[in-house]
Amino acid sequence: MQHHFWSRGINFISLLFFFGCGQTATLEKEVPIWLKIHSEKGICSDGSPYSFFYKKGLPKKLLIYFQGGGAAWDYYNVATLPTFKPAVFESDDPGSWKGIFDFQNKVNPFTEYSFLVLPYCSADVFLGDMEKRYENGKHSKTIKHFGSRNSLDGIQWIIDRFSDLEQIVVAGSSAGAIATPIYGCVMADSYPNATISVICDSSGGYLSDSIPKVFDTWRTHEVIQKLLDLNDKPAEINVEKLALLAGKRNENIQFIVYNSLNDTSQRSFLELLGESGDRLNDNLYETANFLNQNLRYYHYYIDSSNYHTILDNDRFYKTKVSLETSFPQWVEKIIGRGQD
């Protein structure tokens, strides 16, 4: 049985009292309230319970957000120098987050949306389905890679409560962005009459022959086969092919992609994959050009900064894609365009 409770740091109602003759209490604008939901089936990489967050908005508009937090696929980045977020922490409460989570900002195109936030804690870019023991001589560490289970539990919670969604945005940052095309398809299957947009934030540089082997570590190929209801297990899947698979299966998905040329985090993970971090610039443009040529609705912006992620911070409002157009305006225009 799921247990629901209101998350920390949120005021239901704030009252301002004015003392003196003729003065009465006035009601301050209500702050959005996040509901924390304990997952029935989900589990984090360290074995701790999984939870996700929901904020009520308009009943026909929904944004699903996949949080980032690294990844791990060998003993070094599992145990020696861990490069992943192992559990759901108190700081994962979206109540203090910025960017698209700033619902008081009038420029935010998602102020009216209902939100489902899926925290990241499985080290498998939300596409794992196995328990893996990593060994180094006499030493070992076991990780529970069940990101797909965590994701589907949150998505099923939505499906059980929303029957008639019209506008769905599936967004993610960093590691959370990698699986968004696949879960965009899942939502398209569940809501065939809805307009589906996928926002991939800071994950476009991972061109590496090592990716299919990493996905094998997490049993990702089997997960994708199941999620997309494919007859055969897809072979040699890499990051760009996730978007290609999704876009070919549902050509009406709108893809919106952001990356920065000098993203220090993507450079670091390229090196962990055995590639040169200096390849990032070429990788970003190669991936963008390939997908732009092969998908019906593919929109990308690459800036020259060294920042990592844009959706979860104030750079969302400070970035311009042109002299006349801010990043939020660009995103809103694409989403509002629907399938035209």
Coordinates of N, CA and C in Angstrom, one line a residue, residues 105-240:
N105 N 7.8 32.1 -11.6 CA 8.4 32.9 -12.8 C 7.4 32.9 -13.9
K106 N 6.9 34.0 -14.3 CA 5.9 34.1 -15.4 C 6.4 33.7 -16.7
V107 N 7.7 33.6 -16.9 CA 8.3 33.2 -18.2 C 8.3 31.6 -18.3
N108 N 8.1 31.0 -17.2 CA 8.2 29.5 -17.2 C 7.0 28.9 -18.0
P109 N 7.2 28.2 -19.1 CA 6.1 27.7 -19.9 C 5.4 26.5 -19.2
F110 N 5.8 26.1 -18.0 CA 5.2 24.9 -17.4 C 4.5 25.2 -16.1
T111 N 4.2 26.4 -15.8 CA 3.6 26.8 -14.6 C 2.3 26.1 -14.3
E112 N 1.6 25.8 -15.4 CA 0.2 25.2 -15.2 C 0.2 23.7 -15.2
Y113 N 1.4 23.1 -15.5 CA 1.5 21.7 -15.7 C 1.4 20.9 -14.4
S114 N 0.8 19.8 -14.4 CA 1.0 18.8 -13.3 C 2.4 18.2 -13.5
F115 N 3.1 17.9 -12.4 CA 4.5 17.4 -12.5 C 4.7 16.0 -11.8
L116 N 5.4 15.2 -12.5 CA 5.9 13.9 -11.8 C 7.4 14.0 -11.9
V117 N 8.1 14.0 -10.8 CA 9.5 14.0 -10.7 C 10.0 12.6 -10.3
L118 N 10.8 12.0 -11.1 CA 11.4 10.7 -10.8 C 12.9 10.9 -10.4
P119 N 13.2 10.9 -9.1 CA 14.6 11.0 -8.6 C 15.4 9.8 -9.2
Y120 N 16.7 10.0 -9.3 CA 17.6 9.1 -9.8 C 18.4 8.4 -8.7
C121 N 18.5 7.1 -8.7 CA 19.3 6.5 -7.7 C 19.7 5.0 -8.1
S122 N 19.7 4.7 -9.4 CA 19.9 3.4 -9.8 C 21.2 3.2 -10.6
A123 N 21.9 4.3 -10.9 CA 23.2 4.3 -11.6 C 23.1 3.6 -13.0
D124 N 21.9 3.6 -13.6 CA 21.7 2.9 -14.9 C 20.9 3.7 -15.9
V125 N 20.9 5.0 -15.8 CA 20.2 6.0 -16.7 C 18.7 5.6 -16.8
F126 N 18.1 5.0 -15.8 CA 16.7 4.7 -15.7 C 16.4 3.5 -16.7
L127 N 17.4 2.8 -17.2 CA 17.1 1.7 -18.1 C 17.7 0.4 -17.7
G128 N 17.9 0.2 -16.4 CA 18.4 -1.1 -15.9 C 17.3 -2.0 -15.4
D129 N 17.7 -3.3 -15.3 CA 16.7 -4.3 -14.7 C 17.5 -5.5 -14.2
M130 N 18.4 -5.3 -13.3 CA 19.1 -6.4 -12.8 C 19.9 -6.0 -11.5
E131 N 20.3 -7.0 -10.8 CA 21.3 -6.8 -9.7 C 22.6 -7.3 -10.1
K132 N 23.6 -6.5 -10.0 CA 24.9 -6.7 -10.5 C 26.0 -6.7 -9.4
R133 N 26.8 -7.8 -9.4 CA 28.0 -7.8 -8.5 C 29.2 -7.5 -9.2
Y134 N 29.9 -6.4 -8.8 CA 31.1 -5.9 -9.4 C 32.3 -6.4 -8.5
E135 N 33.3 -7.0 -9.1 CA 34.4 -7.6 -8.4 C 35.7 -7.0 -8.8
N136 N 36.6 -7.0 -7.9 CA 38.0 -6.6 -8.1 C 38.9 -7.4 -7.1
G137 N 39.4 -8.6 -7.6 CA 40.1 -9.5 -6.7 C 39.2 -10.0 -5.6
K138 N 39.6 -9.8 -4.4 CA 38.9 -10.2 -3.2 C 37.7 -9.3 -2.8
H139 N 37.7 -8.1 -3.5 CA 36.7 -7.1 -3.2 C 35.5 -7.2 -4.1
S140 N 34.4 -6.9 -3.6 CA 33.2 -6.8 -4.5 C 32.2 -5.9 -3.9
K141 N 31.3 -5.4 -4.8 CA 30.2 -4.6 -4.4 C 29.0 -4.9 -5.3
T142 N 27.8 -5.0 -4.7 CA 26.6 -5.3 -5.4 C 25.7 -4.1 -5.5
I143 N 25.3 -3.8 -6.8 CA 24.4 -2.7 -7.1 C 23.1 -3.2 -7.6
K144 N 22.0 -2.6 -7.2 CA 20.7 -2.9 -7.7 C 20.4 -1.9 -8.8
H145 N 20.5 -2.3 -10.1 CA 20.2 -1.5 -11.2 C 18.7 -1.8 -11.6
F146 N 17.8 -1.1 -11.0 CA 16.4 -1.3 -11.3 C 15.7 0.1 -11.7
G147 N 16.4 0.9 -12.5 CA 15.9 2.2 -12.9 C 14.6 2.1 -13.7
S148 N 14.5 1.0 -14.5 CA 13.2 0.9 -15.3 C 12.1 0.6 -14.4
R149 N 12.3 -0.2 -13.4 CA 11.2 -0.5 -12.4 C 10.8 0.8 -11.7
N150 N 11.8 1.6 -11.3 CA 11.4 2.8 -10.6 C 10.6 3.8 -11.5
S151 N 11.1 3.9 -12.8 CA 10.4 4.7 -13.7 C 8.9 4.3 -13.9
L152 N 8.8 3.0 -14.2 CA 7.4 2.5 -14.5 C 6.5 2.5 -13.4
D153 N 7.0 2.4 -12.1 CA 6.1 2.5 -11.0 C 5.5 4.0 -10.9
G154 N 6.4 5.0 -11.2 CA 5.9 6.3 -11.2 C 5.0 6.6 -12.3
I155 N 5.3 6.1 -13.5 CA 4.4 6.3 -14.6 C 3.1 5.6 -14.5
Q156 N 3.1 4.4 -13.9 CA 1.8 3.7 -13.6 C 1.0 4.5 -12.6
W157 N 1.6 5.1 -11.7 CA 0.9 5.9 -10.7 C 0.1 7.0 -11.4
I158 N 0.7 7.6 -12.5 CA 0.1 8.7 -13.3 C -1.0 8.1 -14.1
I159 N -0.8 6.9 -14.8 CA -1.8 6.3 -15.7 C -3.0 6.0 -14.9
D160 N -2.8 5.5 -13.6 CA -4.0 5.2 -12.8 C -4.9 6.4 -12.5
R161 N -4.3 7.6 -12.6 CA -5.0 8.8 -12.1 C -5.4 9.7 -13.2
F162 N -4.7 9.6 -14.4 CA -5.0 10.6 -15.5 C -5.5 9.7 -16.7
S163 N -6.7 10.0 -17.1 CA -7.3 9.2 -18.2 C -7.3 10.0 -19.5
D164 N -7.1 11.3 -19.5 CA -7.3 12.1 -20.7 C -6.3 13.2 -20.8
L165 N -5.0 12.9 -20.8 CA -4.0 13.9 -21.0 C -3.9 14.3 -22.4
E166 N -3.7 15.6 -22.6 CA -3.6 16.2 -24.0 C -2.2 16.6 -24.3
Q167 N -1.5 17.1 -23.3 CA -0.1 17.6 -23.5 C 0.8 17.0 -22.5
I168 N 1.8 16.2 -23.1 CA 2.7 15.5 -22.2 C 4.1 15.9 -22.6
V169 N 4.9 16.3 -21.6 CA 6.3 16.6 -21.8 C 7.1 15.6 -21.0
V170 N 8.1 14.9 -21.6 CA 8.9 14.0 -20.9 C 10.3 14.6 -21.0
A171 N 10.8 15.0 -19.8 CA 12.1 15.8 -19.8 C 13.1 15.1 -18.8
G172 N 14.4 15.4 -19.1 CA 15.4 14.9 -18.2 C 16.7 15.6 -18.3
S173 N 17.5 15.6 -17.3 CA 18.8 16.3 -17.3 C 19.9 15.3 -17.1
S174 N 21.0 15.5 -17.8 CA 22.2 14.6 -17.6 C 21.8 13.1 -17.8
A175 N 22.2 12.3 -16.9 CA 21.8 10.9 -17.0 C 20.3 10.7 -17.1
G176 N 19.5 11.6 -16.6 CA 18.1 11.5 -16.7 C 17.6 11.8 -18.0
A177 N 18.4 12.4 -18.9 CA 17.9 12.8 -20.2 C 18.0 11.6 -21.2
I178 N 18.9 10.6 -20.9 CA 19.2 9.6 -21.9 C 18.0 8.7 -22.2
A179 N 17.2 8.4 -21.2 CA 16.1 7.5 -21.4 C 14.8 8.2 -21.8
T180 N 14.8 9.5 -21.8 CA 13.5 10.3 -22.1 C 12.9 9.9 -23.4
P181 N 13.6 9.6 -24.5 CA 12.9 9.2 -25.7 C 12.2 7.9 -25.6
I182 N 12.7 7.0 -24.8 CA 12.0 5.7 -24.6 C 10.8 5.9 -23.8
Y183 N 10.9 6.6 -22.7 CA 9.7 6.8 -21.9 C 8.7 7.8 -22.6
G184 N 9.2 8.6 -23.5 CA 8.2 9.4 -24.4 C 7.4 8.4 -25.2
C185 N 7.9 7.4 -25.7 CA 7.2 6.4 -26.4 C 6.2 5.6 -25.5
V186 N 6.6 5.3 -24.3 CA 5.7 4.7 -23.3 C 4.5 5.6 -23.1
M187 N 4.7 6.8 -22.9 CA 3.6 7.7 -22.7 C 2.7 7.9 -23.9
A188 N 3.4 7.9 -25.1 CA 2.6 8.0 -26.4 C 1.7 6.8 -26.5
D189 N 2.2 5.6 -26.2 CA 1.4 4.4 -26.2 C 0.2 4.5 -25.3
S190 N 0.4 5.0 -24.1 CA -0.6 5.1 -23.1 C -1.6 6.2 -23.4
Y191 N -1.2 7.2 -24.1 CA -2.1 8.4 -24.4 C -1.9 8.7 -25.9
P192 N -2.5 7.9 -26.7 CA -2.4 8.0 -28.2 C -2.9 9.4 -28.8
N193 N -3.8 10.0 -28.1 CA -4.3 11.3 -28.6 C -3.6 12.5 -28.0
A194 N -2.6 12.3 -27.2 CA -1.8 13.4 -26.6 C -0.7 13.9 -27.5
T195 N -0.3 15.1 -27.4 CA 0.9 15.6 -28.0 C 2.1 15.4 -27.1
I196 N 3.1 14.7 -27.6 CA 4.2 14.3 -26.8 C 5.5 15.1 -27.2
S197 N 6.1 15.7 -26.2 CA 7.4 16.4 -26.4 C 8.4 15.8 -25.5
V198 N 9.6 15.6 -26.0 CA 10.7 15.1 -25.2 C 11.8 16.1 -25.1
I199 N 12.3 16.4 -23.9 CA 13.3 17.4 -23.7 C 14.6 16.7 -23.2
C200 N 15.6 16.6 -24.0 CA 16.9 16.0 -23.5 C 17.9 17.1 -23.2
D201 N 18.3 17.2 -22.0 CA 19.1 18.2 -21.4 C 20.5 17.7 -21.1
S202 N 21.5 18.0 -21.9 CA 22.9 17.7 -21.6 C 23.3 16.2 -21.5
S203 N 23.0 15.5 -22.7 CA 23.4 14.1 -22.7 C 23.8 13.7 -24.2
G204 N 24.0 14.7 -25.0 CA 24.2 14.4 -26.5 C 25.6 14.1 -26.9
G205 N 26.6 14.0 -26.0 CA 27.9 13.8 -26.5 C 28.5 12.4 -26.3
Y206 N 27.7 11.4 -26.0 CA 28.2 10.1 -25.7 C 28.3 9.1 -26.9
L207 N 29.1 9.5 -27.9 CA 29.4 8.6 -29.0 C 30.6 7.8 -28.5
S208 N 30.3 6.5 -28.3 CA 31.4 5.6 -27.9 C 31.0 4.2 -28.1
D209 N 32.0 3.4 -28.6 CA 31.8 2.0 -28.8 C 31.6 1.2 -27.5
S210 N 31.9 1.9 -26.4 CA 31.7 1.2 -25.1 C 30.2 1.2 -24.6
I211 N 29.4 2.1 -25.2 CA 28.0 2.2 -24.7 C 27.2 0.9 -24.8
P212 N 27.3 0.2 -25.9 CA 26.5 -1.1 -25.9 C 26.9 -2.1 -24.8
K213 N 28.2 -2.1 -24.5 CA 28.7 -3.0 -23.4 C 28.2 -2.5 -22.1
V214 N 28.2 -1.2 -21.9 CA 27.6 -0.6 -20.7 C 26.1 -1.0 -20.5
F215 N 25.4 -0.8 -21.6 CA 24.0 -1.2 -21.6 C 23.8 -2.7 -21.3
D216 N 24.7 -3.5 -21.8 CA 24.6 -5.0 -21.4 C 24.8 -5.2 -20.0
T217 N 25.6 -4.4 -19.3 CA 25.8 -4.5 -17.9 C 24.5 -4.3 -17.1
W218 N 23.7 -3.5 -17.6 CA 22.4 -3.1 -16.9 C 21.2 -3.9 -17.5
R219 N 21.4 -4.7 -18.5 CA 20.4 -5.4 -19.2 C 19.4 -4.4 -19.9
T220 N 20.0 -3.4 -20.4 CA 19.2 -2.3 -21.1 C 18.5 -2.8 -22.4
H221 N 19.2 -3.6 -23.2 CA 18.6 -4.0 -24.4 C 17.3 -4.8 -24.2
E222 N 17.3 -5.6 -23.2 CA 16.1 -6.3 -22.8 C 15.0 -5.4 -22.4
V223 N 15.4 -4.3 -21.6 CA 14.4 -3.3 -21.1 C 13.8 -2.6 -22.3
I224 N 14.6 -2.2 -23.2 CA 14.1 -1.4 -24.4 C 13.1 -2.3 -25.2
Q225 N 13.5 -3.6 -25.4 CA 12.6 -4.5 -26.1 C 11.3 -4.6 -25.5
K226 N 11.3 -4.7 -24.2 CA 10.0 -4.8 -23.4 C 9.2 -3.4 -23.5
L227 N 9.9 -2.3 -23.3 CA 9.2 -1.0 -23.2 C 8.6 -0.7 -24.6
L228 N 9.3 -1.0 -25.6 CA 8.8 -0.6 -27.0 C 8.1 -1.8 -27.7
D229 N 7.9 -2.9 -26.9 CA 7.2 -4.0 -27.5 C 7.7 -4.5 -28.8
L230 N 9.1 -4.7 -28.8 CA 9.8 -5.1 -30.1 C 9.8 -6.6 -30.2
N231 N 9.7 -7.1 -31.4 CA 9.8 -8.6 -31.6 C 11.1 -9.1 -31.2
D232 N 12.2 -8.4 -31.5 CA 13.5 -8.9 -31.2 C 14.3 -7.9 -30.4
K233 N 15.2 -8.4 -29.6 CA 16.1 -7.5 -28.8 C 16.9 -6.7 -29.7
P234 N 16.9 -5.3 -29.5 CA 17.8 -4.5 -30.3 C 19.2 -4.7 -30.0
A235 N 20.0 -4.6 -31.1 CA 21.5 -4.9 -30.9 C 22.3 -3.6 -31.0
E236 N 23.4 -3.6 -30.3 CA 24.3 -2.5 -30.3 C 23.7 -1.1 -30.2
I237 N 22.8 -1.0 -29.2 CA 22.2 0.3 -28.9 C 23.2 1.3 -28.3
N238 N 23.2 2.5 -28.8 CA 23.9 3.6 -28.1 C 23.0 4.7 -27.8
V239 N 23.5 5.8 -27.3 CA 22.6 6.9 -26.9 C 21.8 7.5 -28.0
E240 N 22.4 7.8 -29.1 CA 21.7 8.4 -30.2 C 20.6 7.5 -30.8

